[in-house]
Tab-separated table of C-alpha atoms in Angstrom:
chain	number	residue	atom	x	y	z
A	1	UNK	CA	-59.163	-3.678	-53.872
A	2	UNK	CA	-57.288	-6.832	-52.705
A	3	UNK	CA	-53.819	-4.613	-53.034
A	4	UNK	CA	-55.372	-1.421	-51.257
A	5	UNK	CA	-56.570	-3.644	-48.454
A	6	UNK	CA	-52.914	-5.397	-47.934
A	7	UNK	CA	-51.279	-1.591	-48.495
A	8	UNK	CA	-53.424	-0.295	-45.473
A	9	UNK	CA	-52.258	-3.525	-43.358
A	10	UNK	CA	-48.740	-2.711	-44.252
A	11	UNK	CA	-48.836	1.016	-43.351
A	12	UNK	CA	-50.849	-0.133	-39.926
A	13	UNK	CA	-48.085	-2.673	-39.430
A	14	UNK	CA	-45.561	0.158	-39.812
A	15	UNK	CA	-47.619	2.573	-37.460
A	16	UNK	CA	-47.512	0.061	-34.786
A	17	UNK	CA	-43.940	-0.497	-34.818
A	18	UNK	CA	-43.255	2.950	-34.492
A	19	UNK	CA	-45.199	2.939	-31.855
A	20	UNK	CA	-43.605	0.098	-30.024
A	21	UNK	CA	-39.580	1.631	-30.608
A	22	UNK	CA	-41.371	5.314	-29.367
A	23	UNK	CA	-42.928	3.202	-26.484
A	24	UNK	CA	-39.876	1.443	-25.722
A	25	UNK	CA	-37.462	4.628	-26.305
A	26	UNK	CA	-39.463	6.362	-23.427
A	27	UNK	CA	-39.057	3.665	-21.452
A	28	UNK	CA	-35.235	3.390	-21.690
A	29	UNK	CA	-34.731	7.431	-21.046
A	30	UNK	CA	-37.345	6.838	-18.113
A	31	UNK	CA	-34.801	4.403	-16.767
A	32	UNK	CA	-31.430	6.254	-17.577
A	33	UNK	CA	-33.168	9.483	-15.859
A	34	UNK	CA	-34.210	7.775	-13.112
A	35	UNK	CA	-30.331	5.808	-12.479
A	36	UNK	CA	-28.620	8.821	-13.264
A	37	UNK	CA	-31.155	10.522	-10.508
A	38	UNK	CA	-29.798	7.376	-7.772
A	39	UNK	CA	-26.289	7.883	-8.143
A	40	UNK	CA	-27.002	11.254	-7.471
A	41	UNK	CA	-29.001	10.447	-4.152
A	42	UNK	CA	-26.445	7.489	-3.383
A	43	UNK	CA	-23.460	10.685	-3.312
A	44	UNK	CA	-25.139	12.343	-1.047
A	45	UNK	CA	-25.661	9.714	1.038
A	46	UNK	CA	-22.695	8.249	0.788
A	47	UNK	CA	-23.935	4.776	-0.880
A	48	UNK	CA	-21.808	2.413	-2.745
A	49	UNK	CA	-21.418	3.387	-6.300
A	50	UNK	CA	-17.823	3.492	-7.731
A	51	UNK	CA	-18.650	3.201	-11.027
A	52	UNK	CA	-19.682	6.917	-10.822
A	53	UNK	CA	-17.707	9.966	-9.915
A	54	UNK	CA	-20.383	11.804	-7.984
A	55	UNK	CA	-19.847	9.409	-5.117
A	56	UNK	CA	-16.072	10.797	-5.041
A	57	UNK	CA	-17.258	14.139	-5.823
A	58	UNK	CA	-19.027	14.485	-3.037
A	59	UNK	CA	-16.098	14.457	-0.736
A	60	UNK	CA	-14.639	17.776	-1.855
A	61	UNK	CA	-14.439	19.767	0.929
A	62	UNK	CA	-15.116	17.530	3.392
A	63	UNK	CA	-12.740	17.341	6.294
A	64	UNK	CA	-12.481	12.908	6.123
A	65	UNK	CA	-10.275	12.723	9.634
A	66	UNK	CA	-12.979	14.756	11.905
A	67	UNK	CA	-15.465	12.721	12.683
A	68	UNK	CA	-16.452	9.887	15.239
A	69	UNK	CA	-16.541	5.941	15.379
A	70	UNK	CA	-20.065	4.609	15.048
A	71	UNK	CA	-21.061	0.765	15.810
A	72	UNK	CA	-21.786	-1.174	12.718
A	73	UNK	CA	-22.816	-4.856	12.872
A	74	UNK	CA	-24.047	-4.599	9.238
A	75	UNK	CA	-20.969	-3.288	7.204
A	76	UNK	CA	-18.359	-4.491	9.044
A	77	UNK	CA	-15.628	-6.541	9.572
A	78	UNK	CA	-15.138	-5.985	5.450
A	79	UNK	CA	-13.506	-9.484	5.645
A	80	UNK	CA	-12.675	-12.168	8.127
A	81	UNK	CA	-9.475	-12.732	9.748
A	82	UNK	CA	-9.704	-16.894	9.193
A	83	UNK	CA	-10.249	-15.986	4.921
A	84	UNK	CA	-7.653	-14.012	4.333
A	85	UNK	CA	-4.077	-16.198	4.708
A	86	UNK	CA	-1.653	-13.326	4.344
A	87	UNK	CA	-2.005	-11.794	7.865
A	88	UNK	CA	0.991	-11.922	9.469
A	89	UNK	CA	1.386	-13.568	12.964
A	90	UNK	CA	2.056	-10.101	14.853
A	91	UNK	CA	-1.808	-9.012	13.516
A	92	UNK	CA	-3.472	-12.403	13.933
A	93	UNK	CA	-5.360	-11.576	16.616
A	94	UNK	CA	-8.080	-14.232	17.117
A	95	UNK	CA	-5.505	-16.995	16.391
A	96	UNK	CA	-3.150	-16.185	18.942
A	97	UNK	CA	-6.428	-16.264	21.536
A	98	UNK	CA	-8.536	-13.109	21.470
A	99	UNK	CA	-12.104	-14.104	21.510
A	100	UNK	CA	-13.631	-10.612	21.490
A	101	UNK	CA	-14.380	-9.261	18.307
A	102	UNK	CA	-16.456	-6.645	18.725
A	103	UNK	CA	-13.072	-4.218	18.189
A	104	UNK	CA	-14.043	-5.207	14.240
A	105	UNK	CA	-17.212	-3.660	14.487
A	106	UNK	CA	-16.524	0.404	14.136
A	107	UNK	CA	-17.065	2.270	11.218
A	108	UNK	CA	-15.343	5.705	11.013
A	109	UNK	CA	-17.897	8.335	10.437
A	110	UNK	CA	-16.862	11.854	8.958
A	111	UNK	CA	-18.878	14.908	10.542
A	112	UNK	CA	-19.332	16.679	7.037
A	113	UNK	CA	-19.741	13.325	4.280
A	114	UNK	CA	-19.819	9.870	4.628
A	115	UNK	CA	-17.168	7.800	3.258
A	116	UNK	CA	-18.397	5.425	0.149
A	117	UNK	CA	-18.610	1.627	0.612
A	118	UNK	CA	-15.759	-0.751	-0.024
A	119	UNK	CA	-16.431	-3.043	-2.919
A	120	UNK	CA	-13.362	-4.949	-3.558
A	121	UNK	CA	-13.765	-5.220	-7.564
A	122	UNK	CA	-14.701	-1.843	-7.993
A	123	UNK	CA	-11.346	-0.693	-6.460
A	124	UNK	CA	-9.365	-3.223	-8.372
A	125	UNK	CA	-11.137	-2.350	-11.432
A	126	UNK	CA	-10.090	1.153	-10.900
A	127	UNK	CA	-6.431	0.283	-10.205
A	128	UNK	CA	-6.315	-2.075	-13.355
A	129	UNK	CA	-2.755	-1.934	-15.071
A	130	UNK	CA	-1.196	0.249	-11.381
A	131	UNK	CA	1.632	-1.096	-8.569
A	132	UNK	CA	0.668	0.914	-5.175
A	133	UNK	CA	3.497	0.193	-2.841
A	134	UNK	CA	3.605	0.804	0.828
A	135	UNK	CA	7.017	1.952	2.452
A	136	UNK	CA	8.075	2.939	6.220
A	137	UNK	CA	8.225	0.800	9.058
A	138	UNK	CA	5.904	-2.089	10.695
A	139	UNK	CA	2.865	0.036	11.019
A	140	UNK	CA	2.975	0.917	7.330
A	141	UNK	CA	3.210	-3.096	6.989
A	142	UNK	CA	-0.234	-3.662	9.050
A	143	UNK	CA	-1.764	-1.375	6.641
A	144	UNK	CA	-0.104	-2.860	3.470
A	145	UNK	CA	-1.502	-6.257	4.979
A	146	UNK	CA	-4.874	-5.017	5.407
A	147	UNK	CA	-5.217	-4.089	2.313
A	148	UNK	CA	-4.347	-6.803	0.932
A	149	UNK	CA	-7.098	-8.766	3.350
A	150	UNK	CA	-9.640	-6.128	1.906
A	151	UNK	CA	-9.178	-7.007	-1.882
A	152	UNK	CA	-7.601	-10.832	-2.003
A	153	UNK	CA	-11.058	-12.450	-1.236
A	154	UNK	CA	-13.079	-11.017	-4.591
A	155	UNK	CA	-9.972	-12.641	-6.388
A	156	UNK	CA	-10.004	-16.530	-7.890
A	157	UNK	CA	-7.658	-18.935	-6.617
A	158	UNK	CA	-4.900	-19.136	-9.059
A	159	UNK	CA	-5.404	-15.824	-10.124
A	160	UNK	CA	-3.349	-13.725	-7.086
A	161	UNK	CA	0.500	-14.498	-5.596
A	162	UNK	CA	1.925	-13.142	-2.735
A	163	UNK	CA	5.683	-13.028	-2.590
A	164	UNK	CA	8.960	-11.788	-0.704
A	165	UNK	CA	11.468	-10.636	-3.698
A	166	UNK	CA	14.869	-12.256	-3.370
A	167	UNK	CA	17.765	-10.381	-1.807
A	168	UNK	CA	15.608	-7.328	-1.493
A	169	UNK	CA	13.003	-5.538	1.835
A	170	UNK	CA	10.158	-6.004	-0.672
A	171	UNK	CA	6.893	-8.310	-0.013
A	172	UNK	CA	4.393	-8.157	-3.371
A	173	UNK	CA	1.093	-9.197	-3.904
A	174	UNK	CA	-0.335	-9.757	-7.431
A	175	UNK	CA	-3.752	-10.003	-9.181
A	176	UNK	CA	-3.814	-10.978	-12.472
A	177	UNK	CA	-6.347	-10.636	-14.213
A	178	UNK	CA	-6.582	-6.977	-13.229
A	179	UNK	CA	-2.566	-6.519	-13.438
A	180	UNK	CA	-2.028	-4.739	-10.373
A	181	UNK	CA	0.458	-5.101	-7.327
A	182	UNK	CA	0.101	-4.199	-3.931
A	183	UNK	CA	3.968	-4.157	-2.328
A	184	UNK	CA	5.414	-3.330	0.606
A	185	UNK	CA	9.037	-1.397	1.500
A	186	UNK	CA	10.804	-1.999	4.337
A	187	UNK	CA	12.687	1.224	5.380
A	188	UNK	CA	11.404	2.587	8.490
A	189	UNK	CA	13.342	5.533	8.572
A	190	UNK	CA	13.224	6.461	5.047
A	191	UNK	CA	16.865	6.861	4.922
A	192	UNK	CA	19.765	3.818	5.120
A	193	UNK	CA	19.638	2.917	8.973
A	194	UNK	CA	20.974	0.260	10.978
A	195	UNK	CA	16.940	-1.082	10.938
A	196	UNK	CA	17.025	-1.887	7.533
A	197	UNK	CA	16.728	-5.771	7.817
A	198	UNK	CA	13.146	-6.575	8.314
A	199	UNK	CA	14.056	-9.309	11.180
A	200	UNK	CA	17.454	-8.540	12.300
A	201	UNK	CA	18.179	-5.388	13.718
A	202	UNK	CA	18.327	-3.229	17.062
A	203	UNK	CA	15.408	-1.843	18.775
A	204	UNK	CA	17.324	0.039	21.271
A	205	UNK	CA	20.243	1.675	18.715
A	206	UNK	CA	19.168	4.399	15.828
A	207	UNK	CA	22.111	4.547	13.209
A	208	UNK	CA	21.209	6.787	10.298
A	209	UNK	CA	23.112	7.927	6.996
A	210	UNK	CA	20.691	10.816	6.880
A	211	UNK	CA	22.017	11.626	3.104
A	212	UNK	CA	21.335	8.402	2.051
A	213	UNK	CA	17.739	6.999	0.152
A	214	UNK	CA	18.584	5.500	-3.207
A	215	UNK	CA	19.462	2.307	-2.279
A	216	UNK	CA	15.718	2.170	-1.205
A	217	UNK	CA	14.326	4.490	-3.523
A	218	UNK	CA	15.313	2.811	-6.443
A	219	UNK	CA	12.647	-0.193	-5.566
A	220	UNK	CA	9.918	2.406	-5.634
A	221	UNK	CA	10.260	4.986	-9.202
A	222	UNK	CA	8.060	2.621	-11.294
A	223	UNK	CA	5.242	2.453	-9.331
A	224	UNK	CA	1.939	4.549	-9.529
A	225	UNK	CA	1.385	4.780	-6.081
A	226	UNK	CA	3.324	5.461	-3.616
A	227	UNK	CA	2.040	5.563	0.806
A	228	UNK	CA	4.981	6.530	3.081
A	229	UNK	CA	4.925	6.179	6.846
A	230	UNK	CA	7.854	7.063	9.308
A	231	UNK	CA	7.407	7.627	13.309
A	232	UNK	CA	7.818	4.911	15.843
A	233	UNK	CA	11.598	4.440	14.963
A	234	UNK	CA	12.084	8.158	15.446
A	235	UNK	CA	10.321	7.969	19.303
A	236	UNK	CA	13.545	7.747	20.838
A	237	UNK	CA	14.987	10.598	22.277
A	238	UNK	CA	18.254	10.520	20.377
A	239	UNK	CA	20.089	8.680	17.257
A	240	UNK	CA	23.652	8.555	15.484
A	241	UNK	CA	24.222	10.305	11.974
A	242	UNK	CA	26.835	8.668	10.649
A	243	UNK	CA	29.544	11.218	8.920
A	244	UNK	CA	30.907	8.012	6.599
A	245	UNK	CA	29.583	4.641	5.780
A	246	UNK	CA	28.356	1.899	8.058
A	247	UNK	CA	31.680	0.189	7.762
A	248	UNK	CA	33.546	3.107	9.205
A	249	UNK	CA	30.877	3.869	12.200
A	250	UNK	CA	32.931	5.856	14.458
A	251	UNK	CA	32.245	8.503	13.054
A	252	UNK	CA	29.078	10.530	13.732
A	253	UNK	CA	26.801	12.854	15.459
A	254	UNK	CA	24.544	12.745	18.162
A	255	UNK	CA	21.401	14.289	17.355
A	256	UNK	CA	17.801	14.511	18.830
A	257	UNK	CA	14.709	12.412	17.299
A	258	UNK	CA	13.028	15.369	16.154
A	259	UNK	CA	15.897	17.218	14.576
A	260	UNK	CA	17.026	13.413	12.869
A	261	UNK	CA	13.067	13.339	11.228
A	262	UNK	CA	13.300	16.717	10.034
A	263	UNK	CA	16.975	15.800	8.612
A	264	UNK	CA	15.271	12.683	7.117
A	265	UNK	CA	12.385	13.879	5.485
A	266	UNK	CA	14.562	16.647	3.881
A	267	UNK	CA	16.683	14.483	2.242
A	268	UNK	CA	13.478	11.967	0.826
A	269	UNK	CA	11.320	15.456	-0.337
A	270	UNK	CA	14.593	16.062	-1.935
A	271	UNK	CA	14.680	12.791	-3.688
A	272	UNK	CA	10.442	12.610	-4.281
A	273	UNK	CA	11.534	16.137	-6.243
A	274	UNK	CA	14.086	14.982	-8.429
A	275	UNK	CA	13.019	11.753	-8.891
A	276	UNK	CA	9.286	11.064	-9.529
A	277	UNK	CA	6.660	12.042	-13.114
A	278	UNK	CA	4.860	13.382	-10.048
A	279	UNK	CA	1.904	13.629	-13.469
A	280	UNK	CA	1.714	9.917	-13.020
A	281	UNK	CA	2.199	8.876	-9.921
A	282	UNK	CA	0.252	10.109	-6.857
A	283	UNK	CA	1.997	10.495	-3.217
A	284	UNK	CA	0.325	9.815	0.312
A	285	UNK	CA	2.046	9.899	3.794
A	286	UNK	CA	0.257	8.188	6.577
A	287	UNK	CA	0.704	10.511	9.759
A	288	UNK	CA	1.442	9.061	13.260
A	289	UNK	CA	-0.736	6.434	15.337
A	290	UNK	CA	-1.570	6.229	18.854
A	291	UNK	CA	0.271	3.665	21.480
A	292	UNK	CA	-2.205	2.885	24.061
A	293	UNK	CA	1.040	2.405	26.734
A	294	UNK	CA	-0.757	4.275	29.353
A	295	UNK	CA	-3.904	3.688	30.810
A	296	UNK	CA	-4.187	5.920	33.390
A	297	UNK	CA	-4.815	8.458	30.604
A	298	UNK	CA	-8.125	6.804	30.258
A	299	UNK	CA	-9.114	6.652	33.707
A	300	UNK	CA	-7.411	2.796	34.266
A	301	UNK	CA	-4.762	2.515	37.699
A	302	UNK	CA	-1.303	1.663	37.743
A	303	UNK	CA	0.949	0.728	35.028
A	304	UNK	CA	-2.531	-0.688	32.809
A	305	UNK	CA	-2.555	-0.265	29.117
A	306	UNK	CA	-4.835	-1.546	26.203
A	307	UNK	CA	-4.244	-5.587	27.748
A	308	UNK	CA	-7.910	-6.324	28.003
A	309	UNK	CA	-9.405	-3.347	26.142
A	310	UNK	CA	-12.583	-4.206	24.910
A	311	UNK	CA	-14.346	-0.252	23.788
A	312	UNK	CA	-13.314	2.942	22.104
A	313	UNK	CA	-12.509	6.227	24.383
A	314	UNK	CA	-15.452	8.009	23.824
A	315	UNK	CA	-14.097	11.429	24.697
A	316	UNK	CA	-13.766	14.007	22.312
A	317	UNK	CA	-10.237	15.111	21.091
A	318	UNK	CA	-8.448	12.330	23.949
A	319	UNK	CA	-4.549	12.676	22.812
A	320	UNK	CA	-2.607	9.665	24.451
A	321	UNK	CA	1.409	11.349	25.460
A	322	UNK	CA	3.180	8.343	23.387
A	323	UNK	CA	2.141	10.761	20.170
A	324	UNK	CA	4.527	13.722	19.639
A	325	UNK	CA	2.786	16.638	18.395
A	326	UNK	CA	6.111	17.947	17.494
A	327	UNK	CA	7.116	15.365	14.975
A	328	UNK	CA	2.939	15.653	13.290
A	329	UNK	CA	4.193	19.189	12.653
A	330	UNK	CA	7.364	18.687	11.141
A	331	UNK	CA	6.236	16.423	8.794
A	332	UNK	CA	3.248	18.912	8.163
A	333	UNK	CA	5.695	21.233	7.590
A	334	UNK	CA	7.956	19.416	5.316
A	335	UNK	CA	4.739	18.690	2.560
A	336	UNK	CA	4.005	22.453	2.827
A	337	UNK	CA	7.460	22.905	1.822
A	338	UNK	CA	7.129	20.500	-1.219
A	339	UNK	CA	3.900	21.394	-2.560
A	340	UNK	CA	5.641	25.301	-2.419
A	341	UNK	CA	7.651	23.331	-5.280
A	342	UNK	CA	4.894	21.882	-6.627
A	343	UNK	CA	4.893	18.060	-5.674
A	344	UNK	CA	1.404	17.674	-3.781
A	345	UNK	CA	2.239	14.598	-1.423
A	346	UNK	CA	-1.431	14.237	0.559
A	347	UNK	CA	-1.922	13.620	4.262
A	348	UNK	CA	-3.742	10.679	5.083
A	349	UNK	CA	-4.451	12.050	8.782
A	350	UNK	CA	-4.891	9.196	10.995
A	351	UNK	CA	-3.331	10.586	14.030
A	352	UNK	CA	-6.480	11.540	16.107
A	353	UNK	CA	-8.907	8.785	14.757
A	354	UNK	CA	-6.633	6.148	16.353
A	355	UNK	CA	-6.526	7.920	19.607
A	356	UNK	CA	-10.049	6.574	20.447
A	357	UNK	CA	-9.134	2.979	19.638
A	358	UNK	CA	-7.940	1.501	22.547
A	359	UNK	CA	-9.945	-1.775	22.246
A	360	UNK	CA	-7.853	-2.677	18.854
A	361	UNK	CA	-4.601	-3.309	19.639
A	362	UNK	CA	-3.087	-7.809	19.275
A	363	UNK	CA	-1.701	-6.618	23.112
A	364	UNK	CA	-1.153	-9.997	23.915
A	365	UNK	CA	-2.701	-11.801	21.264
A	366	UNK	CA	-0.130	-12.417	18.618
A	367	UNK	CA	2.738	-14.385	17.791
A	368	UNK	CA	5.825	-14.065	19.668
A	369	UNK	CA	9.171	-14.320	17.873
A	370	UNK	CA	11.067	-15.468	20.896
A	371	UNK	CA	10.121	-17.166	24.105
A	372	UNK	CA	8.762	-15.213	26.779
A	373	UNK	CA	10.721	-14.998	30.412
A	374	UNK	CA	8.683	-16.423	33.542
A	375	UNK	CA	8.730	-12.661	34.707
A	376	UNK	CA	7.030	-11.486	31.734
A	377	UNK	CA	4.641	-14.243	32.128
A	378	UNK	CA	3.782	-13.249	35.542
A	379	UNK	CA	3.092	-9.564	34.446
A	380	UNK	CA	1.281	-10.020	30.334
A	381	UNK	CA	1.333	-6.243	30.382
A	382	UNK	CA	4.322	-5.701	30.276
A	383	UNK	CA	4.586	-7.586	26.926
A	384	UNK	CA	1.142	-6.116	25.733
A	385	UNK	CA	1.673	-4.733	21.928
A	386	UNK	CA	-0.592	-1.186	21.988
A	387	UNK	CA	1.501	0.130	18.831
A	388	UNK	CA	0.286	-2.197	16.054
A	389	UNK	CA	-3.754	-3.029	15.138
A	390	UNK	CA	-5.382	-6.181	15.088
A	391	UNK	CA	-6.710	-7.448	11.871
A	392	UNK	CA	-9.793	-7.051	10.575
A	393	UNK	CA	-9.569	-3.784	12.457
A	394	UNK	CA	-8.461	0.008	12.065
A	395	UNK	CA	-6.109	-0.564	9.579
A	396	UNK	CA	-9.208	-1.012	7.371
A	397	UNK	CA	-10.041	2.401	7.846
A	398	UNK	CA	-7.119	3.830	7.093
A	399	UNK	CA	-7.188	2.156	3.316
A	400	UNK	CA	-10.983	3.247	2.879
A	401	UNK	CA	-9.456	7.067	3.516
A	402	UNK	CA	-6.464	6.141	1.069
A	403	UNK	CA	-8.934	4.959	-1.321
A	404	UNK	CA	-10.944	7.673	-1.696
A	405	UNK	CA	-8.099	9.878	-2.101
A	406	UNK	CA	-6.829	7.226	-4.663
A	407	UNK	CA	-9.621	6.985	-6.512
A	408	UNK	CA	-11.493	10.152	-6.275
A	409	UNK	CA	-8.182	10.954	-8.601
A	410	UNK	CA	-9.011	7.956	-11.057
């Protein structure tokens, strides 16, 4: 009796356990329906989630570069310009004197999608093991720069290097623990120019060897990667081709901007052909961005430009003149050309987005490399900067577009 009696507590035992793991198996497909249900609501509404592809895959076939700015205290800046020591004097805004900051405060908003949240581990978790490098000119730089502002701060003392490589236009900046490297390329012409020093060269002098990219290239096959940018060196009207090397510069060509660029980018798609495992490494080419030189084009008198811009143009489709059209098309042209050949280089279409965005260039508010003349003292706007972006700023933008090309591919 004694036996039966202890058998019947055993089986009950038993019962009740089963009971318990079915309990506690309902509950754990409860929760993994219910998750699997948020990330799905989250894509849609375009909240943070990058450790699941429906957030990405709910960009297809949205159109990222129409769309407006929107005010955001809450979700922006994405850093602060006092925590991040890598920003370069030219995009130091609020050290060199601005006090505004409300320029930090836009968040680009797409008409079709909304563009995930930055989370600065996520992304470097997703570019564990890669080397992105930046190449073009200084504009390419503010964005290299931002980028590195975005991501640095998630990233332990000790743990992440920033350094120019000897003898060579390359800047690097390293995490460790995840193994990546975010560098930047001088060449703002693509090809070998007489701009190809990073501090000494001529502003007011183009001298091209349009046939000639692999003594810049060759710092750029290894990485996984790669975000061109070429246009404010090309702005003026006309530039030498040289017919030999720079040591014998006599001879050469006069040839107009446009006609140079299209010269220029034939000779890089050329090399990007022949050159890259275009199966590992992905290719992005930042278009044009505005130069707020004229404010009358706004509605401001005179010879005014963004000195002292505080607010967006609000009107839809505004083109400023200092953007050629003409060149946006021949580079459109030249990556329909290439992906004809099959090498997809992708757009990253900036060009209209910055048009609005007056309020965000240093103007003033930098650091200036040599000492300013009484008569430019007397007039500050006529040494305003309205080509390069303060920092935290547009730039930011411009990498949360990247990224979601970037990763929407990892």
């Amino acid at each position: 009796m004694r036996k039966k009696k202890q058998l019947v507590e055993i089986f009950e035992r038993f019962c009740m356990k089963l009971l318990i793991i079915g309990a506690l198996a309902i509950i754990v497909f409860y929760f993994i329906d219910i998750h699997e249900e948020e990330i799905k609501i989250k894509a849609k509404l375009g909240v943070n989630n990058y450790t699941s592809n429906y957030v990405y895959d709910s960009l297809n076939g949205c159109d990222l570069f129409s769309g407006k700015w929107v005010h955001d205290n809450s979700s922006y800046p994405l850093y602060k310009e006092f925590g991040c020591p890598y920003i370069f004097g030219d995009f130091a805004c609020g050290k060199y004197g601005r006090i505004d900051s409300d320029y930090q405060r836009w968040r680009w908003q797409p008409h079709g999608c909304n563009l995930p949240r930055f989370d600065a581990k996520e992304v470097l978790e997703r570019l564990r093991g890669k080397r992105v490098i930046f190449i073009g000119d200084s504009v390419n730089r503010n964005q290299w720069v931002s980028m590195v502002c975005m991501l640095q701060s998630v990233i332990p003392l000790g743990l992440k290097k920033m350094q120019k490589v000897p003898n060579v236009s390359l800047h690097t900046f390293m995490a460790f623990e995840y193994n990546v490297s975010i560098d930047f390329y001088w060449a703002p012409l693509l090809v070998e120019s007489n701009g190809d020093n990073p501090t000494k060269h001529k502003t007011n002098d183009r001298v091209v060897r349009i046939n000639s990219i692999l003594k810049h290239a060759i710092n750029w096959v290894n990485a996984d990667i790669l975000v061109f940018n070429s246009y404010l060196w090309w702005r003026m009207p006309t530039l030498k081709i040289l017919n030999g090397s720079f040591e014998d510069s006599a001879q050469y060509d006069i040839v107009d901007n446009h006609l140079g660029y299209k010269m220029a980018l034939k000779t890089w798609s050329h090399w990007l052909r022949t050159h890259i495992n275009h199966t590992r490494t992905q290719t992005y080419f930042m278009s044009m961005t505005a130069t707020h030189h004229r404010g009358v084009e706004w509605g401001m008198k005179g010879d005014e430009n963004c000195l002292n811009e505080t607010e967006p143009i609000m009107k839809n489709e505004f083109w400023e003149s200092g953007s050629d059209l003409k060149m946006l098309r021949i580079l459109e042209s030249s990556l329909n050309k290439l992906k004809a050949k099959g090498v997809n280089v992708q757009m990253i279409n900036i060009s209209q987005l910055t048009q609005y965005r007056k309020d965000s260039h240093p103007s003033i508010h930098r650091l200036h490399y040599s000492p300013l003349t009484d008569k430019q003292l007397s007039n500050p706007s006529s040494y305003a900067d309205c080509s390069h972006w303060c920092l935290p700023g547009v730039p930011d933008v411009w990498n949360e577009l990247l990224l979601a090309y970037i990763l929407r591919k990892h």
